[in-house]
PDB file of C-alpha atoms in Angstrom:
ATOM      1  CA  MET H 505      36.307  29.845 -38.505  1.00 45.00           C
ATOM      2  CA  ASP H 506      34.329  29.916 -35.296  1.00 48.00           C
ATOM      3  CA  SER H 507      32.655  33.230 -34.432  1.00 65.00           C
ATOM      4  CA  ASN H 508      33.851  32.821 -30.835  1.00 89.00           C
ATOM      5  CA  GLN H 509      37.467  33.151 -31.918  1.00 97.00           C
ATOM      6  CA  ILE H 510      39.712  35.902 -30.602  1.00 98.00           C
ATOM      7  CA  ILE H 511      41.193  38.087 -33.349  1.00 98.00           C
ATOM      8  CA  ILE H 512      44.373  40.149 -33.073  1.00 98.00           C
ATOM      9  CA  GLN H 513      46.077  42.265 -35.713  1.00 98.00           C
ATOM     10  CA  SER H 514      49.172  44.286 -36.466  1.00 98.00           C
ATOM     11  CA  THR H 515      50.418  46.162 -39.515  1.00 98.00           C
ATOM     12  CA  ILE H 516      54.120  45.593 -40.110  1.00 98.00           C
ATOM     13  CA  GLN H 517      56.388  47.978 -42.017  1.00 98.00           C
ATOM     14  CA  ALA H 518      57.746  45.251 -44.324  1.00 98.00           C
ATOM     15  CA  ASP H 519      56.690  43.431 -47.478  1.00 96.00           C
ATOM     16  CA  SER H 520      54.672  40.231 -47.151  1.00 96.00           C
ATOM     17  CA  GLN H 521      57.534  37.987 -48.323  1.00 96.00           C
ATOM     18  CA  LYS H 522      59.765  39.159 -45.462  1.00 97.00           C
ATOM     19  CA  VAL H 523      56.886  38.917 -42.985  1.00 98.00           C
ATOM     20  CA  TRP H 524      56.117  35.343 -44.114  1.00 98.00           C
ATOM     21  CA  ASP H 525      59.773  34.309 -43.788  1.00 98.00           C
ATOM     22  CA  TYR H 526      60.205  35.864 -40.350  1.00 98.00           C
ATOM     23  CA  TYR H 527      56.914  34.363 -39.120  1.00 98.00           C
ATOM     24  CA  THR H 528      57.596  30.806 -40.338  1.00 98.00           C
ATOM     25  CA  ASN H 529      61.389  30.345 -40.247  1.00 98.00           C
ATOM     26  CA  PRO H 530      62.694  28.893 -36.934  1.00 98.00           C
ATOM     27  CA  LYS H 531      65.902  30.979 -37.162  1.00 98.00           C
ATOM     28  CA  HIS H 532      63.656  34.040 -36.750  1.00 98.00           C
ATOM     29  CA  ILE H 533      60.880  32.547 -34.566  1.00 98.00           C
ATOM     30  CA  ILE H 534      63.278  32.124 -31.632  1.00 98.00           C
ATOM     31  CA  HIS H 535      63.850  35.904 -31.578  1.00 98.00           C
ATOM     32  CA  TRP H 536      60.225  37.032 -31.227  1.00 98.00           C
ATOM     33  CA  ASN H 537      58.003  34.159 -30.021  1.00 98.00           C
ATOM     34  CA  PHE H 538      57.379  35.346 -26.443  1.00 96.00           C
ATOM     35  CA  ALA H 539      55.137  37.923 -24.823  1.00 94.00           C
ATOM     36  CA  SER H 540      57.592  39.790 -22.583  1.00 94.00           C
ATOM     37  CA  ASP H 541      61.322  40.407 -22.177  1.00 94.00           C
ATOM     38  CA  ASP H 542      61.559  38.047 -19.203  1.00 96.00           C
ATOM     39  CA  TRP H 543      60.553  35.133 -21.469  1.00 97.00           C
ATOM     40  CA  GLN H 544      62.401  33.429 -24.306  1.00 97.00           C
ATOM     41  CA  CYS H 545      61.969  30.887 -27.092  1.00 98.00           C
ATOM     42  CA  PRO H 546      65.126  28.749 -26.992  1.00 97.00           C
ATOM     43  CA  TRP H 547      64.103  26.577 -29.953  1.00 98.00           C
ATOM     44  CA  ALA H 548      61.489  26.201 -32.670  1.00 98.00           C
ATOM     45  CA  LYS H 549      60.836  23.595 -35.363  1.00 98.00           C
ATOM     46  CA  ASN H 550      58.550  24.130 -38.319  1.00 98.00           C
ATOM     47  CA  ASP H 551      57.538  21.569 -40.942  1.00 98.00           C
ATOM     48  CA  LEU H 552      55.500  24.012 -43.044  1.00 98.00           C
ATOM     49  CA  ARG H 553      53.248  21.665 -45.026  1.00 98.00           C
ATOM     50  CA  VAL H 554      49.723  20.314 -44.593  1.00 98.00           C
ATOM     51  CA  GLY H 555      50.018  17.642 -41.891  1.00 98.00           C
ATOM     52  CA  GLY H 556      53.383  19.069 -40.835  1.00 98.00           C
ATOM     53  CA  LYS H 557      54.110  19.969 -37.228  1.00 98.00           C
ATOM     54  CA  TYR H 558      55.088  23.256 -35.649  1.00 98.00           C
ATOM     55  CA  SER H 559      56.634  23.207 -32.193  1.00 98.00           C
ATOM     56  CA  ALA H 560      58.380  25.792 -30.051  1.00 98.00           C
ATOM     57  CA  ARG H 561      59.643  25.988 -26.492  1.00 98.00           C
ATOM     58  CA  MET H 562      58.508  29.048 -24.568  1.00 96.00           C
ATOM     59  CA  GLU H 563      59.915  29.622 -21.106  1.00 97.00           C
ATOM     60  CA  ALA H 564      60.668  32.194 -18.446  1.00 97.00           C
ATOM     61  CA  LYS H 565      64.322  33.236 -18.584  1.00 97.00           C
ATOM     62  CA  ASP H 566      64.686  32.440 -14.874  1.00 96.00           C
ATOM     63  CA  GLY H 567      63.580  28.849 -15.539  1.00 92.00           C
ATOM     64  CA  SER H 568      60.531  29.114 -13.262  1.00 96.00           C
ATOM     65  CA  PHE H 569      58.025  28.052 -15.925  1.00 95.00           C
ATOM     66  CA  GLY H 570      57.925  26.868 -19.511  1.00 96.00           C
ATOM     67  CA  PHE H 571      56.027  24.793 -22.023  1.00 95.00           C
ATOM     68  CA  GLU H 572      56.109  23.469 -25.551  1.00 96.00           C
ATOM     69  CA  PHE H 573      53.546  24.852 -27.966  1.00 96.00           C
ATOM     70  CA  GLU H 574      52.678  22.348 -30.695  1.00 98.00           C
ATOM     71  CA  ALA H 575      50.302  22.397 -33.630  1.00 98.00           C
ATOM     72  CA  VAL H 576      49.671  20.606 -36.926  1.00 98.00           C
ATOM     73  CA  TYR H 577      49.017  22.506 -40.156  1.00 98.00           C
ATOM     74  CA  ASP H 578      45.584  22.029 -41.749  1.00 98.00           C
ATOM     75  CA  LYS H 579      45.839  24.375 -44.736  1.00 98.00           C
ATOM     76  CA  ILE H 580      48.603  26.548 -46.205  1.00 98.00           C
ATOM     77  CA  THR H 581      48.422  29.184 -48.930  1.00 98.00           C
ATOM     78  CA  ASP H 582      52.089  30.000 -49.520  1.00 95.00           C
ATOM     79  CA  GLN H 583      53.088  33.556 -48.578  1.00 95.00           C
ATOM     80  CA  LYS H 584      49.468  34.380 -47.605  1.00 97.00           C
ATOM     81  CA  SER H 585      47.888  32.267 -44.864  1.00 98.00           C
ATOM     82  CA  PHE H 586      47.808  29.083 -42.866  1.00 98.00           C
ATOM     83  CA  THR H 587      45.556  27.336 -40.388  1.00 98.00           C
ATOM     84  CA  TYR H 588      46.536  24.861 -37.725  1.00 98.00           C
ATOM     85  CA  THR H 589      45.149  22.736 -34.921  1.00 98.00           C
ATOM     86  CA  MET H 590      46.748  22.896 -31.481  1.00 97.00           C
ATOM     87  CA  GLU H 591      47.308  19.781 -29.353  1.00 96.00           C
ATOM     88  CA  ASP H 592      44.101  20.380 -27.393  1.00 96.00           C
ATOM     89  CA  GLY H 593      42.017  20.587 -30.594  1.00 97.00           C
ATOM     90  CA  ARG H 594      41.723  24.370 -30.754  1.00 97.00           C
ATOM     91  CA  LYS H 595      42.094  25.969 -34.186  1.00 98.00           C
ATOM     92  CA  ALA H 596      43.986  29.060 -35.265  1.00 98.00           C
ATOM     93  CA  SER H 597      44.698  30.900 -38.490  1.00 98.00           C
ATOM     94  CA  VAL H 598      47.249  33.470 -39.608  1.00 98.00           C
ATOM     95  CA  ASP H 599      46.535  35.714 -42.599  1.00 98.00           C
ATOM     96  CA  LEU H 600      48.961  38.108 -44.297  1.00 98.00           C
ATOM     97  CA  GLU H 601      47.555  40.904 -46.415  1.00 98.00           C
ATOM     98  CA  ALA H 602      49.963  43.004 -48.486  1.00 96.00           C
ATOM     99  CA  GLU H 603      49.281  46.740 -48.308  1.00 94.00           C
ATOM    100  CA  GLY H 604      51.988  48.252 -50.506  1.00 90.00           C
ATOM    101  CA  ASN H 605      55.255  48.060 -48.561  1.00 93.00           C
ATOM    102  CA  LYS H 606      53.362  47.083 -45.394  1.00 98.00           C
ATOM    103  CA  THR H 607      51.725  43.820 -44.379  1.00 98.00           C
ATOM    104  CA  LYS H 608      48.661  43.402 -42.185  1.00 98.00           C
ATOM    105  CA  VAL H 609      48.891  40.262 -40.041  1.00 98.00           C
ATOM    106  CA  THR H 610      45.638  38.893 -38.617  1.00 98.00           C
ATOM    107  CA  VAL H 611      45.688  35.998 -36.151  1.00 98.00           C
ATOM    108  CA  SER H 612      42.434  34.282 -35.144  1.00 98.00           C
ATOM    109  CA  PHE H 613      42.341  31.586 -32.498  1.00 98.00           C
ATOM    110  CA  ASP H 614      39.966  29.532 -30.384  1.00 98.00           C
ATOM    111  CA  PRO H 615      40.300  30.608 -26.750  1.00 97.00           C
ATOM    112  CA  GLU H 616      41.150  28.024 -24.122  1.00 95.00           C
ATOM    113  CA  LYS H 617      38.914  27.652 -21.085  1.00 93.00           C
ATOM    114  CA  GLU H 618      41.424  28.125 -18.240  1.00 93.00           C
ATOM    115  CA  ASN H 619      42.251  31.827 -18.570  1.00 93.00           C
ATOM    116  CA  PRO H 620      40.066  34.885 -19.212  1.00 96.00           C
ATOM    117  CA  GLU H 621      39.730  35.785 -22.897  1.00 96.00           C
ATOM    118  CA  GLU H 622      41.167  39.264 -22.339  1.00 96.00           C
ATOM    119  CA  MET H 623      44.300  37.705 -20.830  1.00 96.00           C
ATOM    120  CA  GLN H 624      44.634  35.403 -23.835  1.00 96.00           C
ATOM    121  CA  ARG H 625      44.061  38.280 -26.267  1.00 97.00           C
ATOM    122  CA  GLY H 626      46.691  40.338 -24.418  1.00 97.00           C
ATOM    123  CA  GLY H 627      49.248  37.523 -24.456  1.00 96.00           C
ATOM    124  CA  TRP H 628      48.848  36.695 -28.138  1.00 97.00           C
ATOM    125  CA  GLN H 629      48.826  40.417 -29.035  1.00 98.00           C
ATOM    126  CA  ALA H 630      52.039  40.930 -27.030  1.00 97.00           C
ATOM    127  CA  ILE H 631      53.698  38.145 -29.044  1.00 97.00           C
ATOM    128  CA  LEU H 632      52.474  39.714 -32.303  1.00 98.00           C
ATOM    129  CA  ASP H 633      53.744  43.112 -31.138  1.00 98.00           C
ATOM    130  CA  ASN H 634      57.114  41.511 -30.372  1.00 97.00           C
ATOM    131  CA  PHE H 635      57.091  40.014 -33.882  1.00 98.00           C
ATOM    132  CA  LYS H 636      56.412  43.481 -35.367  1.00 98.00           C
ATOM    133  CA  LYS H 637      59.290  44.981 -33.390  1.00 98.00           C
ATOM    134  CA  TYR H 638      61.659  42.204 -34.490  1.00 98.00           C
ATOM    135  CA  VAL H 639      60.742  42.386 -38.203  1.00 98.00           C
ATOM    136  CA  GLU H 640      60.926  46.171 -38.334  1.00 98.00           C
ATOM    137  CA  GLY H 641      64.280  46.149 -36.537  1.00 96.00           C
ATOM    138  CA  HIS H 642      65.930  43.698 -38.968  1.00 94.00           C
TER     139      HIS H 642
END
């Protein structure tokens, strides 16, 4: 991966199988895939295979703004990691590392050019933090 990528991490109090399921299954994705409580993810689709497409709708609850996030999978190691390419050509990877009954999740992604990197890091980290809260609460 590119050395200019932004890297975020979180350690989740759950085994890697549960973390993988909650991270990749649309029935769970809709409950955590947003950065703040005034946003939502009304739907998600995930064709988890090389060449398969991931897509999710992210929008403000008041309807003022929203977008679809789409990507195509490049490589998948079941229960451990995957890489994908976003619509604009940027790459990202997600790695799960089992640590006993905990799982360390590391997300690396190419920054986009429109927003400051710290803002992007903060947004992606907020989504990962929301994921942690959801997994640990269920």
